[in-house]
Short mmCIF file of C-alpha atoms in Angstrom, two decimals:
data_model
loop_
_atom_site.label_atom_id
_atom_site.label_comp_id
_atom_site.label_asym_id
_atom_site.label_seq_id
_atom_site.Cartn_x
_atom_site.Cartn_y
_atom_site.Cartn_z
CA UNK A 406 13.30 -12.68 64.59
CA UNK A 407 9.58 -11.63 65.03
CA UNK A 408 8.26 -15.33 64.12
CA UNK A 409 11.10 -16.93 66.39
CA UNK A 410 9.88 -14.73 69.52
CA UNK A 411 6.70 -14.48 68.91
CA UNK A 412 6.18 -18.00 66.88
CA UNK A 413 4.60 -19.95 70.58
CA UNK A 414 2.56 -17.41 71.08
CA UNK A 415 0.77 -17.55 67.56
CA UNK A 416 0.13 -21.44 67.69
CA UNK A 417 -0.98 -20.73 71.06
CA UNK A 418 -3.82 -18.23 69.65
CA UNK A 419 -4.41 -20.55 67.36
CA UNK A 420 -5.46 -23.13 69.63
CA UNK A 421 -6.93 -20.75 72.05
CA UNK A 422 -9.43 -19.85 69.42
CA UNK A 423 -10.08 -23.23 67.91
CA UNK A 424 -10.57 -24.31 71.52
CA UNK A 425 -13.28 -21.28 72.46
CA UNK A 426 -15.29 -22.60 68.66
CA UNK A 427 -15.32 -26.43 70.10
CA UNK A 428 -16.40 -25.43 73.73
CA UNK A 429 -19.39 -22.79 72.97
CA UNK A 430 -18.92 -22.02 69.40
CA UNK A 431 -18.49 -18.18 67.93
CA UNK A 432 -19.38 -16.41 70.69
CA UNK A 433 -16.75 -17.74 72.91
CA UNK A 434 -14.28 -16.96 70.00
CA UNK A 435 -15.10 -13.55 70.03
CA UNK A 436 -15.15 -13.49 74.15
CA UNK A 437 -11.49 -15.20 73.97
CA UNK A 438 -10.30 -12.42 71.36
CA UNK A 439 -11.55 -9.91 73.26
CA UNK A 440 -9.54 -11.11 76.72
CA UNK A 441 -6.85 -11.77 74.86
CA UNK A 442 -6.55 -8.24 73.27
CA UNK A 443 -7.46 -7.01 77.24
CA UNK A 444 -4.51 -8.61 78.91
CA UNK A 445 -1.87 -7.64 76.46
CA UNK A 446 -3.22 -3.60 76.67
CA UNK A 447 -2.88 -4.14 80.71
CA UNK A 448 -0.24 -5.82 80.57
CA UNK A 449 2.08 -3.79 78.36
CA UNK A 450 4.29 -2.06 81.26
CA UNK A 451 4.83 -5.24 82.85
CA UNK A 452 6.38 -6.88 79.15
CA UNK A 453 8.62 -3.56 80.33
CA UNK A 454 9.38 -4.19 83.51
CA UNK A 455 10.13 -7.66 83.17
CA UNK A 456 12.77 -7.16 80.07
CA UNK A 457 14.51 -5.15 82.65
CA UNK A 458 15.25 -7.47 84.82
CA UNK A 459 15.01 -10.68 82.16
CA UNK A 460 18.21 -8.96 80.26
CA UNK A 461 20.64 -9.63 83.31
CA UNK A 462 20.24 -13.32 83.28
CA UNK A 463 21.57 -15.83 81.00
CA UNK A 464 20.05 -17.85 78.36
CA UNK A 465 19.18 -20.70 80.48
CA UNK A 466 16.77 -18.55 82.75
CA UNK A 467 15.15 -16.84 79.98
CA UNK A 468 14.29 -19.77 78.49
CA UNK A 469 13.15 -20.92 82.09
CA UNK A 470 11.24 -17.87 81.85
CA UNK A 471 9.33 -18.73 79.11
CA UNK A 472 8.47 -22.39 79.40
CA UNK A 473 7.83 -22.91 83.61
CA UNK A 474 6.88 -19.02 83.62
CA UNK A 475 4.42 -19.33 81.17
CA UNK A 476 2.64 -22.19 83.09
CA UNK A 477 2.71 -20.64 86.23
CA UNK A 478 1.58 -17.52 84.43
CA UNK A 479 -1.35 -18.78 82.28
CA UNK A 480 -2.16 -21.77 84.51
CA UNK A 481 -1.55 -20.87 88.05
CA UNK A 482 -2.30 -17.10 88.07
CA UNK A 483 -5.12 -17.25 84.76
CA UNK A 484 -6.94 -20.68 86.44
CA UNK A 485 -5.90 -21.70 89.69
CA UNK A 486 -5.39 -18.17 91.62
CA UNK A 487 -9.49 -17.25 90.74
CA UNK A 488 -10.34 -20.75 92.15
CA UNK A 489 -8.05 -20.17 95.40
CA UNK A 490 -10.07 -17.00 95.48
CA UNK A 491 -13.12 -18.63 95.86
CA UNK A 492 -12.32 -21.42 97.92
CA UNK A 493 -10.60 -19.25 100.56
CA UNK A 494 -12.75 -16.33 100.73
CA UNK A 495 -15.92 -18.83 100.79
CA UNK A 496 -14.00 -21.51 103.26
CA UNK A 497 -14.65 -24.20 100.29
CA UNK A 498 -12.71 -26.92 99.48
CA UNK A 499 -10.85 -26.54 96.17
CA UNK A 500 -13.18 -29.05 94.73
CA UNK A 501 -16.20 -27.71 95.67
CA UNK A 502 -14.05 -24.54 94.47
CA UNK A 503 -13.90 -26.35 90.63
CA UNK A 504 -17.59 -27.22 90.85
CA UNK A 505 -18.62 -23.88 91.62
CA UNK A 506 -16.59 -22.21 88.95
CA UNK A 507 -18.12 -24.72 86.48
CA UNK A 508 -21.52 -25.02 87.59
CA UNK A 509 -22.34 -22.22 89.06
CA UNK A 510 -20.83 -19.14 87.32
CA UNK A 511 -23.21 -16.13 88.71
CA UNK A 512 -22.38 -17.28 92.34
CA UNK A 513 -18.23 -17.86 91.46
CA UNK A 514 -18.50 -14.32 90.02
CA UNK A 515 -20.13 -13.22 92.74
CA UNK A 516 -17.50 -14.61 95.60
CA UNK A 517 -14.84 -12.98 93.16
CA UNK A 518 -16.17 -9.48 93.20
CA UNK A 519 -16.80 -10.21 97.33
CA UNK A 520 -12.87 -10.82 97.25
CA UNK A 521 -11.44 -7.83 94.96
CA UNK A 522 -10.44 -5.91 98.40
CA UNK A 523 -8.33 -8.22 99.69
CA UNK A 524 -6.43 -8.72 96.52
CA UNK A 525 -6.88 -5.24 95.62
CA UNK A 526 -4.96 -3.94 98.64
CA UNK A 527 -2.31 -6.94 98.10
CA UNK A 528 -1.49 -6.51 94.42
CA UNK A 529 -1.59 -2.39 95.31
CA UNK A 530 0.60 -2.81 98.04
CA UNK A 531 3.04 -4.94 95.88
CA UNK A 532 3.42 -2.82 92.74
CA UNK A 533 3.57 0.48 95.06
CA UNK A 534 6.94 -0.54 96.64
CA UNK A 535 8.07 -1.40 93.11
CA UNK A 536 7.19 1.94 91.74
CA UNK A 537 8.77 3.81 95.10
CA UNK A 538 12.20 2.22 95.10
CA UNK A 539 11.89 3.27 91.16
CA UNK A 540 11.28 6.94 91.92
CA UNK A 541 13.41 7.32 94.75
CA UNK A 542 16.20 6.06 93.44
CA UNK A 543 19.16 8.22 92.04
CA UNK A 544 19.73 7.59 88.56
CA UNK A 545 21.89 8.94 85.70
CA UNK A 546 19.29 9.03 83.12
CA UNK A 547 15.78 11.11 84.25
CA UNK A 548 13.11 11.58 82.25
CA UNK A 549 10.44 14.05 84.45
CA UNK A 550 13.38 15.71 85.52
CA UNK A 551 11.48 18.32 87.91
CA UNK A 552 9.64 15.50 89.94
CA UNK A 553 12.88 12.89 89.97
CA UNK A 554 15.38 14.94 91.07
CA UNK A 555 13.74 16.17 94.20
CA UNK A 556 12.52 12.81 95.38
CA UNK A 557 15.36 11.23 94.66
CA UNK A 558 17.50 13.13 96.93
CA UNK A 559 14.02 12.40 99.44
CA UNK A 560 15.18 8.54 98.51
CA UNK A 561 18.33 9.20 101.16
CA UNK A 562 16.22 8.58 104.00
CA UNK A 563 16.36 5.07 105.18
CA UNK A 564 12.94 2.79 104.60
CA UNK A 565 11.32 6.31 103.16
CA UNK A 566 9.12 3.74 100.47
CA UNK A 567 8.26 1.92 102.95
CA UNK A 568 6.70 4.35 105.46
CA UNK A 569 4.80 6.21 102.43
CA UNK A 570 3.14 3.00 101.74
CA UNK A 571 2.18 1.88 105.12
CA UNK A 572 0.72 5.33 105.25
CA UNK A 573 -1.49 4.85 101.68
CA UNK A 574 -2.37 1.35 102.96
CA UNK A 575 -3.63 2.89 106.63
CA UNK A 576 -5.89 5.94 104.86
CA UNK A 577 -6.75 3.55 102.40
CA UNK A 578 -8.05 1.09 105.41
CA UNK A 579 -9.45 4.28 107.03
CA UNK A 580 -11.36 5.11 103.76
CA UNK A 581 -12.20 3.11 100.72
CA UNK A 582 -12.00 0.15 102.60
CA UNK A 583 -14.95 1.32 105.05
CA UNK A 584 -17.34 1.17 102.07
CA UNK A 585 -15.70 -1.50 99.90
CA UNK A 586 -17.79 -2.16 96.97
CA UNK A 587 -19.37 -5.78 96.61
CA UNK A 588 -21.33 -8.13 94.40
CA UNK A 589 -24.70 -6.15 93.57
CA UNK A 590 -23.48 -3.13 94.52
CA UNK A 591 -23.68 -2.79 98.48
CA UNK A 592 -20.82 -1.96 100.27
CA UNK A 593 -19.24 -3.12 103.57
CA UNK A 594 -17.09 -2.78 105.91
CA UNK A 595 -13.67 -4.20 104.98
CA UNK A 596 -10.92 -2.38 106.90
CA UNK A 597 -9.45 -5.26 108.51
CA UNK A 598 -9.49 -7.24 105.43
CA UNK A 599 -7.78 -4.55 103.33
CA UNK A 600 -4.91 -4.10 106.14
CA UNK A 601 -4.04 -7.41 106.56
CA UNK A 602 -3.89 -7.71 102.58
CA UNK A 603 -1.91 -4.71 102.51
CA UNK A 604 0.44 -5.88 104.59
CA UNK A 605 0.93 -9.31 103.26
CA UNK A 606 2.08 -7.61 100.00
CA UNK A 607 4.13 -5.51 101.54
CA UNK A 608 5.78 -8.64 103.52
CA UNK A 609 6.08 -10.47 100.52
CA UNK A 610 7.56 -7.48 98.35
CA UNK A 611 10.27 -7.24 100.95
CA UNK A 612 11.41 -10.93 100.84
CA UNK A 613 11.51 -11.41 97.25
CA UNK A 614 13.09 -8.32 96.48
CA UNK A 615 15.51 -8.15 99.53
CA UNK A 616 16.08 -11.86 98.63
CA UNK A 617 16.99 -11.01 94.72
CA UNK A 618 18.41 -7.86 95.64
CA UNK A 619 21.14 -9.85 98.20
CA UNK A 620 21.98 -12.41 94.81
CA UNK A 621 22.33 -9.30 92.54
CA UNK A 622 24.71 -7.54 94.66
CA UNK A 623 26.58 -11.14 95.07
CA UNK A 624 26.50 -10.73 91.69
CA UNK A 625 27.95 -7.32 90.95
CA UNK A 626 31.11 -8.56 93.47
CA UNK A 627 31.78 -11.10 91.27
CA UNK A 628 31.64 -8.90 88.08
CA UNK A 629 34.31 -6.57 89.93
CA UNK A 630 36.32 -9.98 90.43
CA UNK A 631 36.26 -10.56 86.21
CA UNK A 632 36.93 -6.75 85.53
CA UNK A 633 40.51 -7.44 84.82
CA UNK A 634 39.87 -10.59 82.25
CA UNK A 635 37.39 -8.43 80.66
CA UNK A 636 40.17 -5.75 80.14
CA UNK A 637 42.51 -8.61 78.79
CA UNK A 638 39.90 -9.62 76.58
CA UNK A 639 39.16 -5.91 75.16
CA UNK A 640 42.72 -5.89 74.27
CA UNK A 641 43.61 -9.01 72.62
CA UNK A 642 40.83 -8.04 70.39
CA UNK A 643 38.19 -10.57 71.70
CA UNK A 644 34.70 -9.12 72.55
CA UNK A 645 34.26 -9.25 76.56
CA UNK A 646 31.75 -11.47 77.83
CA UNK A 647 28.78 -9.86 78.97
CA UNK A 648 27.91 -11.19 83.10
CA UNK A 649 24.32 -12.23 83.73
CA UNK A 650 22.55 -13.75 86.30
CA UNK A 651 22.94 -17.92 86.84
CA UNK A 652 22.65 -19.73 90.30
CA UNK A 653 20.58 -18.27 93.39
CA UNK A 654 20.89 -14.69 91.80
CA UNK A 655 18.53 -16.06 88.49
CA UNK A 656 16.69 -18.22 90.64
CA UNK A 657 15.31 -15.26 92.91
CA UNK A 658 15.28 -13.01 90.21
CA UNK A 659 12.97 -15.20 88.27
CA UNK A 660 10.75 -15.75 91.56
CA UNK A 661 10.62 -11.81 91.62
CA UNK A 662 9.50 -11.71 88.55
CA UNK A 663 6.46 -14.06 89.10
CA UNK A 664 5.55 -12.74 92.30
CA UNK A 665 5.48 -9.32 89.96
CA UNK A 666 3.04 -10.90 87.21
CA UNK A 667 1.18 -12.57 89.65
CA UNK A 668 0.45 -9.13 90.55
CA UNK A 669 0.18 -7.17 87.66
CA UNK A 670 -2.57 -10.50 86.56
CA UNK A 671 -4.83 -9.21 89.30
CA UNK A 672 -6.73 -6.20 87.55
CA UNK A 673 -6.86 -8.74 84.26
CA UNK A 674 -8.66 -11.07 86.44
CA UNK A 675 -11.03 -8.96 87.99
CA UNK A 676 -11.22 -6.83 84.74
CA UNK A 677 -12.42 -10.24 82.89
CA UNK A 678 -15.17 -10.42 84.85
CA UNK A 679 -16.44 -7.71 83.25
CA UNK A 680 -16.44 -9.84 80.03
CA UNK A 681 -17.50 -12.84 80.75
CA UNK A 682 -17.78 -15.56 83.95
CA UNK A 683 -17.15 -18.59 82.09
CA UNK A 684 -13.49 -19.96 83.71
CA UNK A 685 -12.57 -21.80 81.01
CA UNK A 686 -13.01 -18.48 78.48
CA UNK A 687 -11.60 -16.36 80.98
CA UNK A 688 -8.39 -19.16 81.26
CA UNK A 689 -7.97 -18.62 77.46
CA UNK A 690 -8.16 -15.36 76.72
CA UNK A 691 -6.22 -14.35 79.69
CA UNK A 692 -3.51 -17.32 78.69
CA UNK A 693 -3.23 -16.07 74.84
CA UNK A 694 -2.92 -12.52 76.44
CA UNK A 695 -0.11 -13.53 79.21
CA UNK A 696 1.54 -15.25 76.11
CA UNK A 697 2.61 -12.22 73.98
CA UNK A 698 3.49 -10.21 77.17
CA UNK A 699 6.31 -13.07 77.68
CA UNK A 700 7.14 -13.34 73.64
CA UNK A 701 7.17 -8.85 73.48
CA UNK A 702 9.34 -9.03 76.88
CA UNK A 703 11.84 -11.58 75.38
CA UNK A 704 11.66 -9.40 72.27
CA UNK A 705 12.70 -6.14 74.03
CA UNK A 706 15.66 -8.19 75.83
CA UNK A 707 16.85 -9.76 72.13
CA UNK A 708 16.67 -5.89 70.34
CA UNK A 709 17.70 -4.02 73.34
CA UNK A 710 15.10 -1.63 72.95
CA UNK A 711 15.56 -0.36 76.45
CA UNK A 712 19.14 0.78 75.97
CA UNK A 713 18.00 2.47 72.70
CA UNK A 714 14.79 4.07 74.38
CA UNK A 715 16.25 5.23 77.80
CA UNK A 716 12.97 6.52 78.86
CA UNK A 717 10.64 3.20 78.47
CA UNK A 718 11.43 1.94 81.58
CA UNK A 719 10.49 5.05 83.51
CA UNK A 720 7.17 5.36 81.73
CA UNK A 721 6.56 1.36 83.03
CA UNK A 722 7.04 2.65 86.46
CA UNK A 723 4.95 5.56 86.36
CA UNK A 724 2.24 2.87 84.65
CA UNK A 725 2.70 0.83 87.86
CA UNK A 726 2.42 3.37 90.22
CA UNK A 727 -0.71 4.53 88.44
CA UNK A 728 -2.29 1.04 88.83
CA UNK A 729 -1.49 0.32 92.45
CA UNK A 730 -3.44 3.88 92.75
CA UNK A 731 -5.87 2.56 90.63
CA UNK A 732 -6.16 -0.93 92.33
CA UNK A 733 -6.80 0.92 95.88
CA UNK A 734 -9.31 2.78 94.53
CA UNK A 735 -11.20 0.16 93.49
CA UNK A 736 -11.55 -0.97 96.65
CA UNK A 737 -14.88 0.94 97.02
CA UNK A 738 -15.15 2.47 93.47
CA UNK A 739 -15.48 0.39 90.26
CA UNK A 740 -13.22 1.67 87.16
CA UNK A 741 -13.76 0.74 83.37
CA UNK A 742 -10.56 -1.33 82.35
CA UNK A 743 -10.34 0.84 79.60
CA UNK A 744 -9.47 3.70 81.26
CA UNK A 745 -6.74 1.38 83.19
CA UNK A 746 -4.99 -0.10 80.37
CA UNK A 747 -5.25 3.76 78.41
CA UNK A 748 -3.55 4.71 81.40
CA UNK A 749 -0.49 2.28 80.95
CA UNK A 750 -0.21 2.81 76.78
CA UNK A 751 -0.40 6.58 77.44
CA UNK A 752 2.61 6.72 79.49
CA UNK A 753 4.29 4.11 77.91
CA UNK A 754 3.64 5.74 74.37
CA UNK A 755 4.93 9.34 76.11
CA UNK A 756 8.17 7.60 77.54
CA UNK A 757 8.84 6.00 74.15
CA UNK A 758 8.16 9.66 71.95
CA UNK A 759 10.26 11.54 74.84
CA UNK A 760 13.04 8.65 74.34
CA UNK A 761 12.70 9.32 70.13
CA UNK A 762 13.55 13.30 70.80
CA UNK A 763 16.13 12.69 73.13
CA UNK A 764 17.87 10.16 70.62
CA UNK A 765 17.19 13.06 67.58
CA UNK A 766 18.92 15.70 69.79
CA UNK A 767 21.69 13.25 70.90
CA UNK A 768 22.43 12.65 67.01
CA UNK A 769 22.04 16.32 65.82
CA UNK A 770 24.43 17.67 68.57
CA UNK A 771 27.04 14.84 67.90
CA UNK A 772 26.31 16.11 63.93
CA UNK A 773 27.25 19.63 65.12
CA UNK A 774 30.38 19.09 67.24
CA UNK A 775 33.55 20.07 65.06
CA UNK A 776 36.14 20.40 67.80
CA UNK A 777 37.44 17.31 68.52
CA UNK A 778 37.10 17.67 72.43
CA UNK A 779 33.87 19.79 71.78
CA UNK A 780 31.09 18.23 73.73
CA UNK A 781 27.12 19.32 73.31
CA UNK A 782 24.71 19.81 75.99
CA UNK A 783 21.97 17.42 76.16
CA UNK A 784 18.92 17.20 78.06
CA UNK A 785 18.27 13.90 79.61
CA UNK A 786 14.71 14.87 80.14
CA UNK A 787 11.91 16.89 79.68
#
């Protein structure tokens, strides 16, 4: 199982590696290794996230997932997007772009860093819907019972996620983004820059997700439709086909979940920097790294890990609404990438223990019950 999900993602160290030795020898292996290991610890709540959503469509789409996915991941977001960067921000053709990034590495680094607010505030903007519809959403299963249960019921209000983050992006453009940090460390004036940004991601949040949420409830109408053949299957002793996503539904879906990497690649990008400048490094060490965050998402669809650890998804959200934060901030303040991706494993780890207890009291109740029709109280969170 671990060698069939994970088995493209080894050859593709492999080469990634052996690739880094022919281009600049050891020292580029050990830059590559050290991206690599980078984009999987960032990464880790969006593997999460993404095995949500990947576990609702069929076969065909998952495997979609992983072969036009990956390219789009490793070669559009990993390569391209930090070219685009430069080329836009500088008002460069995407040649000139190429020959930059190549040629002159100090001066692409330094149009990069120039650039971080404007992504900043649209990859912030992006994953701060996504952790607001999470959080005000009513649910069966809470975990941080005293904060979801209060802003849930606040989730009844109509665009409520919406008008908290046009209110973080305005104070952030009133703010951080009056003293946005730059190459060299000066800082400048980038309110404008930061709103427009904002707002983009915002824009671009609501189509994709209004788009893929319109498919999924197109598809829920159709699972009503099969109930009853379901039923007939149950009886004749025939397991019931499980309904996933195919069609428009998958096909949005899947562009969701792009638009989501795409954004959850930002801080890896900008974090690389930190590493090294050398495109073609960063381009394999990010692509090894985007790699096993595919292979561990298809891995969590395949064991069903989130059904068995109820709490893994929450702890992915809370992750993602900790590096929108984080990603605003940044906007004038620099942060160590360590303390970004410790962020992420810490609340991923804590979701993951707090799902472990909740399955050991779930088991020692059911161990306890005697009465037939005796049923144990169990907290669903802490």
């Amino acid at each position: 199982m671990v060698l069939k999900t994970f088995g493209w993602s080894f050859a593709i160290t492999a080469l990634g590696l052996v690739a880094a030795v022919f281009y600049d020898g050891w020292t580029a292996f050990g830059v590559v290794a050290i991206l690599a290991v980078l984009e999987i610890s960032l990464s880790f709540d969006n593997a999460v996230i993404n095995a949500g959503i990947l576990k609702k469509m069929n076969a065909f789409w998952q495997k979609i997932f992983l072969t036009v996915g990956v390219l789009i991941a490793v070669f559009g977001m990993r390569l391209v997007f930090p070219v685009v960067i430069v080329a836009v921000s500088a008002k460069l053709g995407p040649i000139e772009a190429v020959k930059l990034a190549l040629n002159d590495k100090d001066k692409y680094q330094q149009l990069v860093t120039d650039a971080h607010p404007s992504i900043a505030a649209f990859g912030g903007m992006f994953l701060l819907m996504i952790f607001l519809d999470f959080i005000f959403e009513e649910r069966d299963v809470q975990w941080l019972r005293w904060i979801e249960r209060p802003l849930a019921k606040l989730g009844k209000v109509d665009m409520l996620s919406v008008c908290i983050a046009m209110i973080v992006l305005l104070i952030s453009s009133f703010t951080v983004a009056t003293h946005a940090h730059q190459h060299g460390g000066a800082h400048v004036d980038k309110a404008e820059t930061v709103l427009i940004s904002g707002i983009a991601g915002l824009i671009t949040y609501l189509i994709v997700g209004g788009l893929s949420g319109f498919f999924e409830n197109r598809l829920e109408e159709e699972e009503e439709r099969e109930h009853e053949a379901e039923e007939e299957a149950r009886k004749s002793g025939k397991a019931a086909p499980a309904i996933v996503m195919a069609g428009k539904a998958a096909f949005f879906m899947f562009l969701y979940l792009e638009v989501l990497d795409a954004s959850f690649s930002f801080d890896g990008v900008i974090g690389a920097f930190a590493i090294t400048n050398d495109i073609v490094l960063m381009a394999l060490g990010l692509g090894i790294g985007a790699m096993y965050v595919r292979s561990l998402t298809v891995y969590l669809v395949r064991q069903g890990t989130l059904d068995d650890y109820v709490y893994l998804e929450h702890g992915a959200h809370y992750a993602i609404g900790a590096l929108a934060v984080i990603l605003m901030i940044t906007i004038q303040y620099e942060i160590n990438e360590v303390i970004t991706g410790l962020i992420g494993v810490v609340l991923i780890a804590w979701s993951f223990w707090s799902s472990v207890r909740r399955n050991s009291r779930i088991a020692a109740a059911e161990g306890k019950a005697t009465a037939p029709g005796e049923k144990a109280e169990v907290s669903s969170g802490l």
